Tab-separated table of C-alpha atoms in Angstrom:
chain	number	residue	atom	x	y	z
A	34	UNK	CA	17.729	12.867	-25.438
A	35	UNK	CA	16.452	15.486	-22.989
A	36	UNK	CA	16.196	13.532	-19.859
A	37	UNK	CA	18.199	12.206	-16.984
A	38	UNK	CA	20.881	9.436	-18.580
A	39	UNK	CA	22.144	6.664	-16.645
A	40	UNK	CA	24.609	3.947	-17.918
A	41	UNK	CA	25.131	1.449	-17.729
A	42	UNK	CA	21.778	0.092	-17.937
A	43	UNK	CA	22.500	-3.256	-16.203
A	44	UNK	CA	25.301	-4.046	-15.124
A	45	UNK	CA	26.353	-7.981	-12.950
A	46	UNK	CA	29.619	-7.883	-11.063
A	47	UNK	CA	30.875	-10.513	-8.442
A	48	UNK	CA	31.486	-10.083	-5.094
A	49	UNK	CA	34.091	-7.680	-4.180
A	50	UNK	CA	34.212	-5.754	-7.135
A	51	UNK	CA	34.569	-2.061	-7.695
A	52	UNK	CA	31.496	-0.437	-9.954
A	53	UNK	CA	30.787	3.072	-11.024
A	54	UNK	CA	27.201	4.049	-12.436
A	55	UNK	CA	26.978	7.150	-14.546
A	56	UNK	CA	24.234	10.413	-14.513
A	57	UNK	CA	24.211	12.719	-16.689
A	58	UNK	CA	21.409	15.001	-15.620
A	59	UNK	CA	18.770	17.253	-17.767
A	60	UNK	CA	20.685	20.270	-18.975
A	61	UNK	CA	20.648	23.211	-16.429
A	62	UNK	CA	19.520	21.179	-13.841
A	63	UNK	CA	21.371	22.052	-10.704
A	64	UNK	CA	20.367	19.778	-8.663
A	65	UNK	CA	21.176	15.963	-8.947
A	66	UNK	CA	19.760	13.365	-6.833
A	67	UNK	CA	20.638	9.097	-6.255
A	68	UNK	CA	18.402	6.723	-5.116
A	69	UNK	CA	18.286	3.169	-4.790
A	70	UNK	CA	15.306	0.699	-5.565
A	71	UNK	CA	15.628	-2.113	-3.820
A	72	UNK	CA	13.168	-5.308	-4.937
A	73	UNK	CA	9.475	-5.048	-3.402
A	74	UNK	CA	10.830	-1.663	-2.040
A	75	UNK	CA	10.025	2.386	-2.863
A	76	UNK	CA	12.972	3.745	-3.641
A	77	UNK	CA	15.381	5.080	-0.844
A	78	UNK	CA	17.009	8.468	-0.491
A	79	UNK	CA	21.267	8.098	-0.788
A	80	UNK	CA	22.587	11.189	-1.733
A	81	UNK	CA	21.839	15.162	-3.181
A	82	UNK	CA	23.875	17.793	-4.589
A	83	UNK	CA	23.378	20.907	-5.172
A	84	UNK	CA	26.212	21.994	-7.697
A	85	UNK	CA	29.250	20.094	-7.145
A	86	UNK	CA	28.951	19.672	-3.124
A	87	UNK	CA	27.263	17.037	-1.563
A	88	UNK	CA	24.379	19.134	0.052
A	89	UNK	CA	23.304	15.449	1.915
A	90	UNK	CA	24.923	11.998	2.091
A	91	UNK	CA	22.736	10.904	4.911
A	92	UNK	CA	21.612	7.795	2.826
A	93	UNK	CA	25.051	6.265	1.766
A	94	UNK	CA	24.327	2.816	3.625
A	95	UNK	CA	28.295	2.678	4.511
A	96	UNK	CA	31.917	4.280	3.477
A	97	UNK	CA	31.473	1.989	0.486
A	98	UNK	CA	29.289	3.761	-0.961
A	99	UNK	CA	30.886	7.116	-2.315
A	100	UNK	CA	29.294	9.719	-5.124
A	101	UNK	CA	30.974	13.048	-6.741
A	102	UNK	CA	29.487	15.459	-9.026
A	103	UNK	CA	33.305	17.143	-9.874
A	104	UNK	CA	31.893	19.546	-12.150
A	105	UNK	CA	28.400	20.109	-11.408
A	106	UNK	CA	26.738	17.994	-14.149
A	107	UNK	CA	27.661	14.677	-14.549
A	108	UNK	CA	27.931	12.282	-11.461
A	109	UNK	CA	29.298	8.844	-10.778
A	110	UNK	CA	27.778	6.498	-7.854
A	111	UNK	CA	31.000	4.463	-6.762
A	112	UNK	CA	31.039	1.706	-4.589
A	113	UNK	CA	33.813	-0.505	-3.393
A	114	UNK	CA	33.901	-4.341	-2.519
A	115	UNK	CA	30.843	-4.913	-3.688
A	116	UNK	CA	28.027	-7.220	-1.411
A	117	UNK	CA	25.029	-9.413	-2.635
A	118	UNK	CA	22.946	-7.171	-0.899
A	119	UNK	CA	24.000	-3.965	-2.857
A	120	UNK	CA	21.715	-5.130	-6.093
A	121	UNK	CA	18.828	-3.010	-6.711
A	122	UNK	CA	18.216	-0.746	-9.192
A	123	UNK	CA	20.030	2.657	-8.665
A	124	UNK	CA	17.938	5.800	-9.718
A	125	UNK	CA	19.514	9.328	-10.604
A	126	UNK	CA	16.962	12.065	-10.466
A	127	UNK	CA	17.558	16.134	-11.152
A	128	UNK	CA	15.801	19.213	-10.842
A	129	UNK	CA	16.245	22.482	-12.062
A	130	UNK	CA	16.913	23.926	-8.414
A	131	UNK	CA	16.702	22.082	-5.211
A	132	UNK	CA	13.405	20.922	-5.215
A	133	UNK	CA	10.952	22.827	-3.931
A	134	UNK	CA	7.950	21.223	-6.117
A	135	UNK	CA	8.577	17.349	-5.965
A	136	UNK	CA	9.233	17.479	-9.571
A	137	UNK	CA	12.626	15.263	-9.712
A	138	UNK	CA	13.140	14.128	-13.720
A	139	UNK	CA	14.198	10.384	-12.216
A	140	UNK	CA	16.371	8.347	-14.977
A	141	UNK	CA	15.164	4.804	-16.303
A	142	UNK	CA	18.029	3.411	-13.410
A	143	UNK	CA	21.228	1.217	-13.662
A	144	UNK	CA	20.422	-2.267	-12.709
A	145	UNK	CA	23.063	-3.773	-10.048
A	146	UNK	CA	23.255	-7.154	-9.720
A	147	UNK	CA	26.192	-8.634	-7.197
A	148	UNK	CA	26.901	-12.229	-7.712
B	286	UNK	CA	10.914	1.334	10.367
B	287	UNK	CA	8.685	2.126	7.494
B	288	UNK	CA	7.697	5.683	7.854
B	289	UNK	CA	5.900	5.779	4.723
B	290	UNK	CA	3.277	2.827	4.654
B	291	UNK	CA	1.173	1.396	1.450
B	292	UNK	CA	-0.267	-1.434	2.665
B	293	UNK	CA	-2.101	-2.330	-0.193
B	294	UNK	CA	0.831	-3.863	-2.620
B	295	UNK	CA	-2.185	-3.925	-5.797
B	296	UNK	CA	-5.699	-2.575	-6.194
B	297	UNK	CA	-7.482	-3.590	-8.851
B	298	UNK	CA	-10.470	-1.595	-10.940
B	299	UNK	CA	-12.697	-1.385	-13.986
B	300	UNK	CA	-12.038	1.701	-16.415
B	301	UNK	CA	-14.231	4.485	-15.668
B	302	UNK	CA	-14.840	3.619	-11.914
B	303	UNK	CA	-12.593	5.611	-9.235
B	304	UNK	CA	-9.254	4.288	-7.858
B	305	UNK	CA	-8.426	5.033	-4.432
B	306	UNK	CA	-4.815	4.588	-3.558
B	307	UNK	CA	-3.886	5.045	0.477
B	308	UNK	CA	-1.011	5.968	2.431
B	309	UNK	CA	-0.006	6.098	6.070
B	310	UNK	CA	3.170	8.003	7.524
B	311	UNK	CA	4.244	7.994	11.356
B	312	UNK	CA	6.354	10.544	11.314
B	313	UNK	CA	5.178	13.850	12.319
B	314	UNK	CA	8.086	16.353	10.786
B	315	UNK	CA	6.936	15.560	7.596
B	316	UNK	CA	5.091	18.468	6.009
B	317	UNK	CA	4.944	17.850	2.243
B	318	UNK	CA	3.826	15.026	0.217
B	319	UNK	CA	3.421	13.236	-3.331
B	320	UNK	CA	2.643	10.703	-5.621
B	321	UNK	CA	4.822	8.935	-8.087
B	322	UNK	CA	3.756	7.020	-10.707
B	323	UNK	CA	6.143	4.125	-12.262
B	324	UNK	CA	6.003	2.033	-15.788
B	325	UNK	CA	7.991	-1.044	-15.727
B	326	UNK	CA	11.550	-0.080	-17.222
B	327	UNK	CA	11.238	3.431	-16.063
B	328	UNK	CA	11.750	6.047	-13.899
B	329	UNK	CA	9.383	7.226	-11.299
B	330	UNK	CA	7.452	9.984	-12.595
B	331	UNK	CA	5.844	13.140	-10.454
B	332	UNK	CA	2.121	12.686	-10.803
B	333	UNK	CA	0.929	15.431	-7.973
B	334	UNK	CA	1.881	16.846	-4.297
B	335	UNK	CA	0.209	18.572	-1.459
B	336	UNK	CA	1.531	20.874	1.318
B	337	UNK	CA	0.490	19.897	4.965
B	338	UNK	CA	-1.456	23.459	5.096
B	339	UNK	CA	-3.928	21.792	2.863
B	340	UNK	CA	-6.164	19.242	2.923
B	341	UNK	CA	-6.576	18.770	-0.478
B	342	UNK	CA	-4.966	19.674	-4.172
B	343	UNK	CA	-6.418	18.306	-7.715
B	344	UNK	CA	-5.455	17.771	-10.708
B	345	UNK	CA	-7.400	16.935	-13.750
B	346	UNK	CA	-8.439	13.188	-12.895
B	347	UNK	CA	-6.045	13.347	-9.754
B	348	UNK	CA	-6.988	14.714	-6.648
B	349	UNK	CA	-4.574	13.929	-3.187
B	350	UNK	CA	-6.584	14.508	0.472
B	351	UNK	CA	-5.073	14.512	2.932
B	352	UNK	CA	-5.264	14.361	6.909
B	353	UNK	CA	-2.846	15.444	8.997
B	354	UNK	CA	-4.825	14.330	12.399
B	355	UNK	CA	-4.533	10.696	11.126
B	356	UNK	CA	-1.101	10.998	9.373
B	357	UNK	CA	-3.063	10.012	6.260
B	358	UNK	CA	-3.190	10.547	2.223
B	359	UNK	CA	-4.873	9.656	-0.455
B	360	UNK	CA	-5.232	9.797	-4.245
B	361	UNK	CA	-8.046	9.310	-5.955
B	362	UNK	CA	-8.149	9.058	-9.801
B	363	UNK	CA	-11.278	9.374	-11.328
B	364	UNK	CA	-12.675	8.386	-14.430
B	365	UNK	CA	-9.993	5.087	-14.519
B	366	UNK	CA	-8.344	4.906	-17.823
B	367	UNK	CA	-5.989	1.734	-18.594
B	368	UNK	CA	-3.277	3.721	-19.525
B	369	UNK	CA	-3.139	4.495	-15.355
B	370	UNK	CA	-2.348	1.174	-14.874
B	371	UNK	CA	1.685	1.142	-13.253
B	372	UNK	CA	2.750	1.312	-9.505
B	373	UNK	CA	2.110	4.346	-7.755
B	374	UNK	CA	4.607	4.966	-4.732
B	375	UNK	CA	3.456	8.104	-2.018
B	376	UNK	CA	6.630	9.550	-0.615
B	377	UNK	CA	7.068	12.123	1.785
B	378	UNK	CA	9.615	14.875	3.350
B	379	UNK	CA	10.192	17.350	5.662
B	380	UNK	CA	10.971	20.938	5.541
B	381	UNK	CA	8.933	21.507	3.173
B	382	UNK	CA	11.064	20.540	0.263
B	383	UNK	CA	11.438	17.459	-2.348
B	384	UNK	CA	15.192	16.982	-1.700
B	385	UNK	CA	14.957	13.945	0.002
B	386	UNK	CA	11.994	11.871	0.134
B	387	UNK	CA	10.673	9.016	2.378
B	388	UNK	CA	9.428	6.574	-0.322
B	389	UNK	CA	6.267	3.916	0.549
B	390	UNK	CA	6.641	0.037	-0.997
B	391	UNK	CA	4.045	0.979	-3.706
B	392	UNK	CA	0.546	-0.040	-4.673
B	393	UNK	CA	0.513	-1.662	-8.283
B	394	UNK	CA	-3.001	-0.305	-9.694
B	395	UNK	CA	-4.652	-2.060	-12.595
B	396	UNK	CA	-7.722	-0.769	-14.216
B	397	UNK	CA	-9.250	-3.197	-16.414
B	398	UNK	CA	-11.571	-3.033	-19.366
């Protein structure tokens, strides 16, 4: 399809564990963005790239929390030793450029759920 | 600390009639602002945005006002058509860019028939 990808699209894991969610961006798109929806909540800022650098990880919660982008498309949320309180819904979102418009083509999410 | 603020968590309104969705922010750096609209299942998707050197931008059935003295936006969506119904979240950022926005907690609107 032609918009932002994310697998898997649920995924429950016990306490402790390691998970990776995927993002595989709209073509072209240069800019790739993670978010995470917490329940009742708007979604909250984590992480942007612009290419493969990390142009802002003000919004990892913790040095659990990780994300690389090692060739400038595809990027992988990773977090370690996972906690109850890390399920939400994780959103990917790109844009062609860093956004100057608002428009960020956000993915359906990965569902986390930490048992 | 909510900088973003919807404190109405569901409006609800008959098809044809105007919706009028509200948001408060308290921080002052932010200078651009705008509305997402989310199905169940889905992603949030960009419905409209405004610049804090206006006080108002429309589109179509869609028209965000806002004012900066009261750190206050709205959208207002007239006619109402069903297919509107989902959860709108405002967000909000600061140097004038999208790159990382202050979300709200969301208003779910439902226009009924």
């Amino acid at each position: 399809g032609a918009g932002v990808s994310q697998t898997p699209s649920n995924k429950v894991t016990e306490k402790g564990k390691y998970v990776e969610l995927r993002c595989d961006p709209i073509s072209g798109h240069t800019a790739l963005y993670w978010y995470r929806q917490s329940l009742g909540q708007g979604p909250e800022f984590l992480i942007y790239f612009q290419g493969t650098g990390a142009a802002d990880d003000s919004g990892l919660p913790n040095d659990r929390f990780f994300a690389v982008r090692p060739e400038g498309s595809v990027s992988t949320l990773k977090i370690q030793r996972t906690e109850r309180g890390d399920s939400a819904v994780y959103l990917c979102a790109s844009s062609p450029r860093l956004a100057d418009t608002g428009e960020l083509f956000f993915g359906e999410g990965s569902r986390l759920t930490v048992l | 600390d909510q900088q973003v603020k919807q404190n109405s968590p569901s409006l609800s309104v008959q098809e044809g009639r105007i919706s009028i969705l509200n948001c408060d922010y308290t921080n002052s750096m932010f200078d651009y602002f705008l509305w997402y609209k989310k199905y169940p299942a889905e992603g949030p998707t960009f419905l409209i945005s405004i610049s804090s050197i206006k006080d108002k931008n429309e589109d179509g059935r869609f028209t965000v006002f806002l004012n900066k003295s009261a750190k206050h936006l709205s959208l207002h969506i007239v006619p109402s058509q069903p297919g509107d119904s989902a959860v709108y979240f405002c967000a909000a950022s600061d140097g004038g860019t999208a790159s990382k926005l202050t979300f709200g907690t969301g208003t779910r609107l439902q226009v009924t028939l």
